Amino acid sequence: MARCCCLLVLLVALGVCEASRDREWAHHGASMFADLTPREMRDVRDYLQGKPELGLTATRGKDLKKNSILLMELHLPRKHEALRTLDRGQAKPTRQARVVVQFGNQAQPNITEFIVSPLPFPTSYTGKTFKGDRPIRFESRPITAAEYSHIIDILQKITAKVHKVLFETTGGFSFHNCTNRCLTFSDIAPRGLESGERRTWIMLQKFVEGYFIHPVGFEVLVNHKDLDPERWTVEKVWYNGQYFDSVEELAERYEKGTLEKVQLPDHDDEDLYSTYIPRGHSNTRTDIHGPKLVEPQGPRYHVDGNFVEYAGWSFAFRVRSSAGLQIFDLRFNGERIAYEVSLQEAIAFYSGDTPAAMQTKYIDAGWAMGTVDYELAPGIDCPEIATFLDLHHYYDTDKPMRYKNALCVFEMTTGMPLRRHFNSNFQGSYNFFGGLENHVLVLRTTSTVYNYDYIWDFLFYQNGVMESRVSATGYIHATFFTPNGLHYGSKVYNFVLGNLHTHLIHYKVDLDVAGRENSFESMDLKYVNFTNPWSHKHSVVQSKLVKTQHQTERSAAFRFGKKFPRYVHFYNPNEKNKWGHQKGYRIQYNSHANSVLPRGWREENGISWSRYPLAVTRHKDSEPTSSSIYTQNDPWEPVVSFEDYIRNNENITNQDLVAWVTVGFLHVPHSEDIPNTATPGNAVGFFLRPFNFFDEDPSLSSRSTVIVRPDKEGKPKVQRWTPEVVGHCVTDKPFFYNGTYAGV
């Protein structure tokens, strides 16, 4: 007996030691995924600018014919190298930077990407290529501040020629030599109709709070492909439903009185509709605050750099400058669930009647979606109790930029039990009540890409479920109202059309369920009809589970417009739980997405991932992302083509698998979108849910459970494992539960 006890103690001790070791390795390896530090950014900049063969100069400044750094971000280690650190405790791979350089000061301008290493003291740089060695067209580069400065200059010249038109029809607003009533602009992308072009439709708006919904009915097409701004040209002009070949033609028609013009209101009250200033009758008291989130005894999570631990969860995170929020080495109770869950791309494709509207197909990585994560407001964007963290980016700049409090971590109660049951005795009392409060950890940042604000969340539940969610808010993209525009949206104010559009969000989900060797199956139901075994003259009709094993990448690429399986299940065929089930996780969708363009139609080639709500591929380090910063301005011949990832149709049985997940929704703007789109109903995403991964609900380990049973006298007896009194900031009364019911 003593030997058995000693053996049991030894096994428990070994388990504790192994868990402690795994936790130490995960914590040690998290920094592999950490974004570049400001020091690393400066060291890489100085190293490259010190190489005379590159001829690099400062990024800022108006000269377009220059060689300069556009973007700098972490270059991720290869997966097998990272796993040696995470799973064996070996030395971390060398840190490297990915650097995008614009070579504009040469006969054939180009964009070149370099991998710079080692960090923080770089000594080498090598060229980086995309799959298939596709070249990066110079015209596909994102717009920089330098180029915008020249766009403003040419708009000054353009609007000077039609100053009278604009001033007299907008209520005294002008772009040229304006004072307090100024016009601003929005530029539309993609910039052209085919690869190699760089011509942009630009629309003017009143520069007031919320100018996005103040179009004035003037749009102009500017060709700015040449690196000499003096050679830029105006190719087309649109005003109030009419097209012109030049600005001069518009001005001449206005002077002759042959122009169909519009007269916008000239009083300031008309411009208040886009502001946040309260208006209308309120039924809510203003002398007291609403409910707030509190931590009665302090936080229950731990953040160390980019490593987070909470209720059995651990993960590393980063905010990639070109794409946004990503997590790595996601573990629950020490077991890895996923190696990577990362945002890849966000698009918004519009329809409309004006040229700017019909051209608008925003592909947000092309606007460096990860860099527009501005400061979060305590009590609004995140609870006051949240942990706020700064982020640093190097994009279109000469030094690292700090974005203060741009990411937050917090635990919250959902106001909904994770699980509960009231067991009635059907005699006015009960046998027991049991419940567990639902607490979740939230990792959050935002992206304000021009008019829209995306709120990016990863949520971690106590029962091994992880949720990825994006909530859309901000201003709608609006154009000038025309009667024909009602086919493509809704009138939301005088002279303002809210254009219909579809949002699609793409994620990479590199699942490692109980190991790297995973398989994939889908599950559906079909009706079966058979003779009732206990009443032969009757039949039984019921649903039967039908499983389909997907063995190749093509068979696991589900097209929009086709029936999507009820369950999609990733499992390890070599690992089973206590009940003989293969350990697995499934992806559950919260989405109303659909395709945005017919397959193969021009710009659709750049977003071929949008054909599929789900596609499953074998993991390859050569297929790290589904999009790029160049797709926005060259979707016709993209350097990253997701379709290539599944074209070779490789076997996906018992392999390291990646799920590529597309979620989204259609938005037909309506009057309640003024001034802003609200988040309720505009959140989509997906869940990673355990499916026979555990032997039982892992949240049973939570000591926040409360059980109430009546004692012999019928009085409630409360059993709990946390302090009886929550805290005076919540309530100074202990938990009480009666449970009886009776007639009155």
XYZ file of C-alpha atoms in Angstrom, residues 28-695:
668
model
C 10.306 31.783 -22.926
C 9.234 31.383 -26.561
C 6.573 34.102 -26.628
C 9.089 36.812 -27.445
C 9.737 35.101 -30.819
C 6.399 36.542 -31.889
C 6.750 39.969 -30.282
C 6.625 42.965 -32.596
C 9.837 44.804 -33.318
C 10.925 47.109 -30.531
C 11.692 50.779 -31.243
C 15.368 50.010 -30.711
C 15.277 47.186 -33.270
C 13.501 49.452 -35.751
C 16.106 52.175 -35.372
C 18.950 49.655 -35.668
C 17.509 48.206 -38.884
C 16.929 51.691 -40.313
C 20.474 52.809 -39.516
C 21.951 49.598 -40.891
C 20.146 49.826 -44.237
C 20.668 53.557 -44.620
C 24.357 52.904 -44.045
C 24.555 50.658 -47.100
C 25.721 52.899 -49.993
C 24.590 50.413 -52.640
C 20.957 50.932 -51.553
C 21.118 54.718 -51.700
C 18.388 55.161 -49.081
C 17.246 58.605 -48.023
C 14.652 59.914 -45.584
C 11.072 58.742 -46.160
C 9.386 62.044 -45.379
C 9.741 64.960 -47.758
C 7.904 65.591 -51.006
C 10.358 64.033 -53.459
C 8.883 60.925 -55.105
C 12.081 59.966 -56.962
C 13.869 58.525 -53.970
C 14.853 55.228 -52.404
C 13.304 54.919 -48.961
C 11.914 52.508 -46.395
C 8.147 52.127 -46.579
C 7.471 49.443 -43.971
C 9.302 47.515 -41.303
C 7.865 44.667 -39.232
C 8.800 41.353 -37.637
C 9.648 38.485 -39.974
C 8.262 35.377 -38.290
C 10.474 32.342 -37.715
C 9.651 29.136 -39.529
C 7.201 26.997 -37.664
C 9.454 23.994 -37.104
C 12.154 26.291 -35.725
C 9.714 27.983 -33.363
C 8.373 24.627 -32.144
C 11.854 23.494 -31.150
C 11.836 26.417 -28.729
C 8.244 25.998 -27.575
C 8.229 22.215 -27.207
C 11.835 21.381 -26.385
C 13.105 24.502 -24.698
C 15.837 25.021 -27.287
C 17.369 28.386 -28.148
C 15.106 30.852 -29.934
C 15.643 31.419 -33.652
C 17.376 34.595 -34.724
C 15.039 37.578 -34.771
C 14.618 39.101 -38.206
C 12.876 42.102 -39.742
C 10.903 42.285 -42.961
C 11.602 45.617 -44.671
C 9.787 47.030 -47.710
C 11.894 49.477 -49.714
C 10.697 51.788 -52.481
C 13.360 52.262 -55.131
C 12.049 55.309 -56.960
C 15.372 56.913 -57.812
C 16.376 54.666 -60.691
C 15.564 54.090 -64.337
C 13.168 51.232 -63.563
C 11.542 51.974 -60.195
C 10.623 48.911 -58.144
C 9.547 47.648 -54.764
C 11.923 45.224 -53.059
C 11.488 43.382 -49.785
C 14.448 42.460 -47.594
C 14.953 40.183 -44.611
C 17.357 41.872 -42.220
C 19.129 39.935 -39.463
C 20.169 39.304 -36.794
C 18.393 41.652 -34.422
C 19.089 43.864 -32.593
C 22.490 44.179 -34.304
C 21.920 43.480 -38.008
C 24.799 42.424 -40.208
C 23.077 41.170 -43.361
C 20.129 41.664 -45.662
C 18.732 39.311 -48.288
C 15.962 39.726 -50.826
C 12.564 38.251 -50.054
C 10.327 36.906 -52.800
C 6.715 35.799 -52.981
C 5.494 32.359 -53.972
C 6.080 31.832 -57.679
C 8.635 34.688 -57.683
C 5.962 37.161 -58.710
C 7.416 40.656 -59.147
C 5.976 43.577 -57.211
C 4.817 46.283 -59.593
C 5.919 49.733 -58.515
C 2.405 51.016 -59.240
C 0.983 48.619 -56.638
C 2.694 50.361 -53.719
C 0.506 52.020 -51.084
C 0.066 55.786 -51.158
C 2.539 57.646 -48.947
C 2.375 61.018 -47.228
C 4.723 62.386 -49.895
C 2.369 61.365 -52.681
C -0.625 62.732 -50.785
C 1.102 66.097 -50.530
C 1.241 66.251 -54.324
C -2.374 65.104 -54.602
C -3.307 68.076 -52.438
C -1.248 70.336 -54.703
C -3.000 69.196 -57.878
C -6.385 69.475 -56.160
C -5.515 73.076 -55.329
C -4.961 73.701 -59.045
C -8.068 71.788 -60.088
C -10.402 73.472 -57.619
C -9.013 76.924 -58.404
C -10.468 76.495 -61.890
C -13.903 75.614 -60.522
C -13.740 77.741 -57.377
C -16.863 79.656 -58.323
C -18.826 76.465 -58.947
C -17.857 74.956 -55.617
C -18.134 78.127 -53.557
C -21.557 79.112 -54.834
C -23.122 75.623 -54.706
C -21.793 74.422 -51.329
C -22.733 77.375 -49.163
C -19.363 79.082 -49.203
C -17.000 76.091 -48.949
C -13.809 75.898 -50.984
C -10.660 73.814 -51.346
C -8.599 76.568 -52.930
C -7.518 79.283 -50.464
C -10.134 78.272 -47.907
C -10.410 79.869 -44.479
C -12.985 78.510 -42.067
C -15.233 76.732 -44.561
C -12.967 74.226 -46.238
C -13.422 71.252 -48.461
C -11.477 68.032 -48.014
C -11.242 64.889 -50.119
C -11.408 61.111 -50.097
C -9.378 59.033 -52.518
C -10.803 55.806 -53.902
C -9.084 52.504 -54.639
C -8.138 50.454 -56.541
C -6.325 53.078 -58.567
C -7.259 52.165 -62.107
C -8.902 49.415 -64.091
C -5.954 47.167 -64.867
C -2.479 46.265 -63.678
C 0.184 48.947 -64.084
C -2.171 51.905 -63.734
C -2.157 54.524 -60.992
C -5.150 56.797 -61.501
C -7.501 57.642 -58.714
C -11.028 58.931 -58.404
C -11.127 61.651 -55.748
C -14.319 63.102 -54.286
C -14.687 66.358 -52.393
C -16.494 66.726 -49.077
C -17.203 69.492 -46.592
C -14.462 69.496 -43.968
C -16.657 69.282 -40.878
C -16.838 66.667 -38.112
C -17.781 63.471 -39.852
C -16.912 64.782 -43.322
C -17.295 61.267 -44.728
C -21.044 61.845 -45.035
C -20.807 65.348 -46.524
C -20.165 64.826 -50.257
C -20.639 67.906 -52.425
C -21.217 66.215 -55.786
C -17.770 66.804 -57.313
C -15.445 63.918 -58.276
C -12.303 63.972 -60.392
C -10.094 61.259 -61.919
C -6.367 62.021 -61.574
C -3.612 60.054 -63.294
C -0.623 60.170 -60.949
C 1.486 57.301 -62.259
C 4.457 59.486 -63.161
C 6.997 60.224 -60.434
C 7.084 63.820 -61.668
C 3.893 65.422 -60.273
C 4.086 68.131 -62.938
C 3.125 65.466 -65.459
C 0.002 64.358 -63.609
C -3.234 64.845 -65.522
C -6.978 65.093 -65.034
C -8.743 62.442 -67.114
C -12.394 62.887 -66.131
C -14.657 65.040 -64.002
C -18.056 64.191 -62.534
C -20.447 66.781 -61.129
C -24.032 66.154 -59.999
C -24.614 63.197 -62.324
C -22.798 64.710 -65.335
C -19.435 63.692 -66.833
C -16.910 66.148 -68.308
C -13.634 65.603 -70.126
C -11.907 68.447 -68.292
C -12.228 70.856 -65.406
C -12.348 73.712 -67.900
C -15.405 72.214 -69.584
C -17.249 72.113 -66.263
C -16.338 75.735 -65.472
C -17.384 76.880 -68.942
C -20.749 75.134 -68.725
C -21.344 76.730 -65.322
C -20.637 80.215 -66.661
C -22.953 79.657 -69.628
C -25.734 78.463 -67.347
C -26.031 75.127 -69.184
C -24.911 73.095 -66.188
C -27.412 71.161 -64.130
C -26.199 72.406 -60.779
C -27.142 71.676 -57.208
C -27.519 74.111 -54.322
C -26.454 72.700 -50.974
C -27.714 74.273 -47.718
C -25.503 77.107 -46.518
C -26.373 77.164 -42.815
C -24.230 75.432 -40.202
C -27.096 73.574 -38.524
C -27.303 71.333 -41.569
C -23.785 70.108 -40.837
C -24.521 68.914 -37.291
C -26.060 65.619 -38.370
C -22.626 63.996 -38.603
C -21.484 64.992 -35.097
C -21.643 63.108 -31.816
C -23.349 66.041 -30.085
C -26.455 64.633 -28.320
C -29.810 65.665 -29.741
C -33.362 64.548 -29.249
C -35.187 63.677 -26.026
C -33.354 61.353 -23.640
C -35.118 58.919 -21.310
C -31.951 58.096 -19.382
C -30.921 59.874 -16.193
C -27.838 62.019 -16.626
C -27.009 62.607 -12.957
C -25.679 59.073 -12.424
C -23.331 56.776 -14.338
C -24.325 53.446 -15.814
C -22.918 50.101 -14.605
C -19.164 49.632 -14.583
C -16.894 46.599 -14.591
C -14.884 46.007 -11.423
C -12.253 43.567 -10.156
C -13.114 43.229 -6.455
C -9.801 41.623 -5.486
C -7.679 42.626 -8.479
C -6.972 41.028 -11.888
C -6.962 37.257 -12.357
C -4.903 37.301 -15.524
C -1.209 37.948 -16.062
C 0.481 39.893 -18.848
C 4.244 39.781 -19.303
C 5.355 41.553 -22.455
C 3.394 39.831 -25.223
C 2.669 36.701 -23.133
C -0.759 36.335 -21.508
C -2.068 33.747 -19.032
C -5.623 33.334 -17.822
C -7.704 30.483 -16.361
C -5.672 27.762 -18.061
C -5.130 29.739 -21.271
C -1.776 31.021 -22.456
C -0.763 32.682 -25.696
C 1.572 35.184 -27.310
C 0.293 38.104 -29.364
C 1.462 40.711 -31.847
C -0.135 43.423 -33.988
C 1.329 43.062 -37.457
C 1.696 46.492 -39.068
C 0.372 45.362 -42.437
C -2.564 43.234 -41.227
C -3.356 43.546 -37.528
C -3.961 41.380 -34.467
C -2.476 37.889 -34.276
C -2.008 35.267 -31.557
C 0.473 32.407 -31.422
C 1.039 29.244 -29.414
C -2.512 29.157 -28.087
C -2.712 26.645 -25.233
C -5.349 25.500 -22.795
C -4.218 23.697 -19.653
C -0.814 23.365 -21.250
C -2.028 21.681 -24.465
C -1.589 23.588 -27.703
C -4.851 24.189 -29.567
C -3.490 26.373 -32.352
C -0.082 27.562 -33.425
C -1.456 30.722 -35.052
C -4.790 32.533 -35.261
C -4.289 35.720 -37.220
C -6.148 38.420 -39.050
C -5.158 38.418 -42.713
C -7.348 40.873 -44.571
C -10.486 43.012 -44.413
C -12.309 44.220 -47.496
C -15.356 46.380 -48.183
C -16.672 46.269 -51.753
C -19.208 48.940 -52.666
C -21.845 49.659 -55.291
C -23.041 53.041 -56.495
C -24.025 55.444 -59.231
C -21.167 57.940 -59.043
C -17.766 56.963 -60.481
C -16.161 57.034 -57.040
C -18.835 54.759 -55.623
C -18.677 52.181 -58.396
C -14.877 52.127 -58.155
C -14.694 51.673 -54.359
C -13.276 48.273 -53.500
C -11.291 48.732 -50.318
C -8.710 46.059 -49.480
C -7.481 47.272 -46.139
C -4.062 45.642 -45.803
C -3.133 48.045 -48.602
C -3.723 50.880 -46.140
C -1.451 49.216 -43.531
C -4.475 48.193 -41.500
C -2.358 47.195 -38.512
C -0.830 50.656 -38.097
C -4.098 52.545 -37.657
C -4.697 51.213 -34.143
C -5.038 54.445 -32.251
C -5.466 55.121 -28.539
C -8.309 53.294 -26.793
C -10.613 55.277 -24.513
C -11.036 53.876 -20.985
C -14.659 53.208 -20.169
C -15.684 53.288 -23.846
C -13.317 51.182 -25.930
C -12.231 49.071 -22.974
C -13.271 48.984 -19.292
C -11.405 51.347 -16.991
C -9.876 48.336 -15.221
C -8.265 46.996 -18.407
C -4.529 46.661 -18.884
C -3.560 49.073 -21.659
C -0.468 48.495 -23.773
C 1.392 50.660 -26.270
C 2.137 49.536 -29.815
C 4.957 50.628 -32.128
C 4.991 50.719 -35.915
C 7.380 51.773 -38.651
C 5.356 52.709 -41.710
C 5.899 55.682 -44.031
C 8.049 57.305 -41.400
C 11.665 58.019 -40.510
C 11.422 56.817 -36.927
C 9.344 54.353 -34.895
C 5.890 55.623 -34.064
C 4.359 54.944 -30.671
C 0.621 54.361 -30.465
C -0.229 54.856 -26.821
C -2.730 52.514 -25.143
C -3.625 50.970 -28.498
C -4.263 47.460 -27.179
C -6.080 46.328 -24.064
C -6.552 43.133 -22.061
C -9.351 42.655 -19.568
C -11.539 40.080 -17.901
C -15.265 40.650 -17.917
C -18.478 38.978 -16.919
C -20.873 38.448 -19.791
C -23.989 38.816 -17.633
C -24.924 35.305 -18.775
C -24.125 32.091 -16.892
C -21.625 29.782 -18.515
C -23.960 27.007 -17.424
C -26.746 26.641 -14.829
C -29.595 24.380 -13.803
C -32.566 24.704 -11.469
C -33.761 21.251 -10.407
C -37.388 21.546 -9.319
C -39.042 19.035 -7.000
C -42.365 20.049 -8.585
C -43.798 20.677 -5.113
C -42.963 24.334 -4.653
C -39.291 23.792 -3.894
C -36.174 22.357 -5.474
C -33.599 19.633 -5.152
C -30.658 21.837 -6.039
C -29.525 24.852 -8.026
C -26.104 25.006 -9.648
C -24.496 27.707 -11.725
C -21.224 29.135 -12.942
C -20.759 32.791 -13.788
C -19.391 33.318 -17.284
C -16.112 35.218 -17.170
C -14.019 35.722 -20.289
C -10.687 37.291 -21.060
C -10.683 39.783 -23.921
C -7.717 40.829 -26.054
C -8.729 43.915 -28.055
C -7.420 46.476 -30.482
C -9.004 48.589 -33.208
C -8.293 49.679 -36.760
C -9.653 52.975 -38.036
C -9.260 52.527 -41.771
C -10.391 55.887 -43.114
C -14.112 56.037 -42.263
C -14.675 52.634 -40.684
C -13.623 51.533 -37.209
C -13.066 47.819 -36.749
C -12.927 46.487 -33.193
C -10.871 43.288 -33.136
C -11.433 40.862 -30.270
C -10.138 37.495 -29.197
C -12.176 36.094 -26.295
C -11.123 33.198 -24.080
C -13.764 31.233 -22.174
C -13.358 28.994 -19.129
C -14.543 25.889 -20.992
C -11.788 25.789 -23.606
C -13.681 27.870 -26.194
C -11.992 30.724 -28.020
C -13.938 33.308 -29.997
C -12.651 35.621 -32.701
C -14.907 38.609 -33.275
C -14.861 41.809 -35.275
C -17.367 44.602 -34.670
C -17.823 47.310 -37.276
C -18.626 50.901 -36.419
C -17.581 54.376 -37.563
C -18.954 56.344 -40.511
C -20.497 54.856 -43.604
C -18.827 55.509 -46.934
C -21.284 57.905 -48.579
C -21.483 59.500 -52.002
C -23.563 62.232 -53.549
C -27.224 61.340 -53.961
C -28.645 60.691 -57.408
C -32.086 59.175 -58.105
C -30.438 56.165 -59.756
C -28.330 55.713 -56.646
C -31.332 54.236 -54.834
C -30.586 50.995 -56.701
C -27.308 50.857 -54.788
C -28.139 52.112 -51.324
C -30.338 54.422 -49.282
C -30.802 58.140 -48.934
C -29.644 58.941 -45.410
C -29.719 62.746 -45.527
C -30.230 65.577 -47.979
C -27.976 64.917 -50.987
C -26.342 61.922 -49.248
C -26.496 58.300 -50.383
C -25.309 55.526 -48.102
C -23.834 52.985 -50.522
C -24.484 49.275 -50.058
C -21.376 47.207 -49.449
C -20.165 43.855 -48.208
C -17.545 43.436 -45.498
C -15.403 40.306 -45.618
C -12.744 39.426 -43.051
C -10.162 36.707 -43.574
C -8.344 34.739 -40.863
C -5.609 32.153 -40.807
C -6.249 29.437 -38.218
C -3.280 27.072 -37.918
C -4.751 24.381 -35.680
C -2.528 21.895 -33.879
C -5.125 19.708 -32.156
C -3.333 17.327 -29.778
C -0.317 17.612 -32.073
C 0.489 18.640 -35.631
C -0.919 15.546 -37.363
C -4.548 16.472 -37.940
C -7.361 15.412 -40.251
C -10.531 17.188 -41.301
C -14.130 16.071 -41.631
C -17.492 17.716 -42.101
C -20.756 16.617 -40.541
C -24.282 16.932 -41.833
C -27.679 15.456 -41.107
C -29.970 13.424 -43.307
C -33.455 12.101 -42.592
C -33.894 8.368 -42.181
C -37.199 6.525 -42.286
C -37.587 3.078 -40.708
C -40.223 0.884 -39.110
C -40.891 1.640 -35.471
C -39.435 -1.391 -33.616
C -42.082 -1.245 -30.899
C -45.048 -0.435 -33.138
C -44.606 -2.035 -36.539
C -47.527 -0.286 -38.171
C -45.761 3.080 -37.645
C -42.578 4.582 -38.993
C -39.903 6.654 -37.324
C -38.433 9.637 -39.143
C -35.404 11.241 -37.559
C -32.042 12.779 -38.343
C -28.903 10.707 -38.774
C -25.360 11.998 -38.563
C -23.388 11.760 -41.804
C -19.629 12.321 -41.687
C -17.504 13.147 -44.735
C -13.758 12.705 -44.559
C -12.000 15.314 -46.704
C -8.724 13.977 -48.013
C -7.580 16.717 -50.393
C -7.378 20.500 -50.342
C -9.888 20.934 -53.164
C -12.480 18.815 -51.392
C -12.035 20.991 -48.295
C -12.496 24.298 -50.128
C -16.160 25.212 -49.650
C -17.542 27.746 -52.109
C -19.942 30.541 -51.255
C -23.330 29.791 -52.760
C -23.036 26.077 -52.012
C -24.441 24.364 -48.947
C -22.043 24.674 -46.033
C -21.694 21.723 -43.601
C -23.375 21.902 -40.208
C -20.129 21.010 -38.426
C -16.525 21.350 -39.580
C -14.244 19.284 -37.393
C -10.456 19.118 -37.070
C -9.152 16.151 -35.110
C -6.082 14.117 -34.351
C -6.618 10.565 -35.639
C -3.850 9.308 -33.333
C -5.091 10.760 -30.014
C -8.292 9.824 -28.207
C -10.076 10.999 -25.107
C -11.289 8.789 -22.261
C -14.386 7.742 -24.213
C -12.580 6.607 -27.339
C -13.294 9.719 -29.405
C -10.565 11.255 -31.529
C -9.595 14.514 -29.862
C -10.818 17.455 -31.879
C -11.882 21.061 -32.206
C -14.492 22.479 -34.524
C -14.989 25.901 -36.078
C -18.426 27.424 -35.559
C -19.361 30.464 -37.647
C -21.146 33.653 -36.716
C -21.327 35.157 -40.182
C -23.619 36.277 -42.995
C -20.926 36.458 -45.645
C -21.220 35.912 -49.363
C -19.025 36.503 -52.383
C -18.520 40.062 -53.615
C -17.713 39.489 -57.300
C -18.062 36.634 -59.810
C -15.150 34.217 -59.811
C -12.263 35.505 -61.911
C -13.794 38.932 -62.573
C -10.960 41.491 -62.690
C -10.431 42.632 -59.079
C -11.722 39.321 -57.708
C -8.425 37.701 -58.691
C -6.740 39.610 -55.883
C -9.139 38.310 -53.258
C -9.536 34.680 -54.363
C -9.771 33.716 -50.689
C -13.183 35.422 -50.714
C -14.572 32.550 -52.777
C -14.540 30.303 -49.721
C -16.064 30.561 -46.245
C -13.580 27.806 -45.405
C -10.578 26.350 -47.178
C -8.207 23.841 -45.596
C -4.593 23.520 -46.717
C -1.430 21.848 -45.569
C 0.818 24.148 -43.608
C 3.705 25.647 -45.548
C 6.092 28.362 -44.468
C 5.960 29.556 -48.085
C 2.234 30.306 -47.654
C 2.292 32.622 -44.624
C -0.465 35.056 -45.629
C -3.498 35.198 -47.896
C -3.032 38.813 -48.980
C -0.463 41.602 -49.150
C -0.132 45.370 -48.917
C 0.063 45.470 -52.730
C -3.303 43.873 -53.500
C -5.259 47.107 -53.035
C -3.559 48.870 -55.928
C -3.064 45.801 -58.117
C -5.814 43.255 -57.485
C -5.702 42.216 -61.148
C -2.276 40.544 -60.983
C -1.677 40.044 -57.235
C 1.704 38.993 -55.856
C -0.145 36.772 -53.360
C -2.781 34.561 -54.940
C -4.612 32.429 -52.404
C -5.966 30.194 -55.149
C -2.404 28.923 -55.672
C -2.480 27.448 -52.172
C -5.124 24.890 -53.100
C -4.352 24.483 -56.794
C -1.967 21.556 -56.242
C -4.711 19.730 -54.290
C -2.435 18.099 -51.734
C -3.474 15.392 -49.301
C -4.713 16.729 -45.953
C -5.095 13.480 -44.003
C -2.964 13.232 -40.897
C -1.101 16.427 -41.807
C -0.295 19.826 -40.319
C -3.422 21.719 -41.381
C -4.375 25.374 -41.739
C -7.984 26.556 -41.858
C -8.560 29.773 -43.811
C -11.773 31.325 -42.522
C -13.871 34.037 -44.187
C -16.609 35.850 -42.264
C -18.561 38.981 -43.065
C -21.879 40.680 -43.662
C -23.860 42.781 -46.107
C -24.528 46.371 -45.062
C -27.334 48.266 -46.727
C -27.044 51.679 -45.034
C -30.154 53.123 -43.412
C -31.122 56.296 -41.617
C -30.040 54.878 -38.256
C -26.459 54.788 -39.571
C -26.408 58.565 -39.039
C -24.115 59.670 -37.591
C -22.405 56.279 -37.138
C -22.905 52.609 -37.745
C -23.525 51.000 -34.341
C -21.949 47.733 -33.200
C -25.120 45.718 -32.278
C -25.884 43.401 -35.171
C -22.643 44.339 -36.921
C -20.360 41.802 -35.261
C -19.207 38.619 -36.983
C -16.584 35.993 -36.330
C -16.114 32.383 -35.357
C -15.596 30.100 -32.387
C -13.001 27.413 -31.811
C -14.936 24.859 -29.760
C -13.604 21.641 -28.229
C -15.260 18.550 -29.707
C -14.309 15.515 -27.634
C -10.961 17.118 -26.902
C -11.560 16.811 -23.153
C -13.113 14.040 -21.086
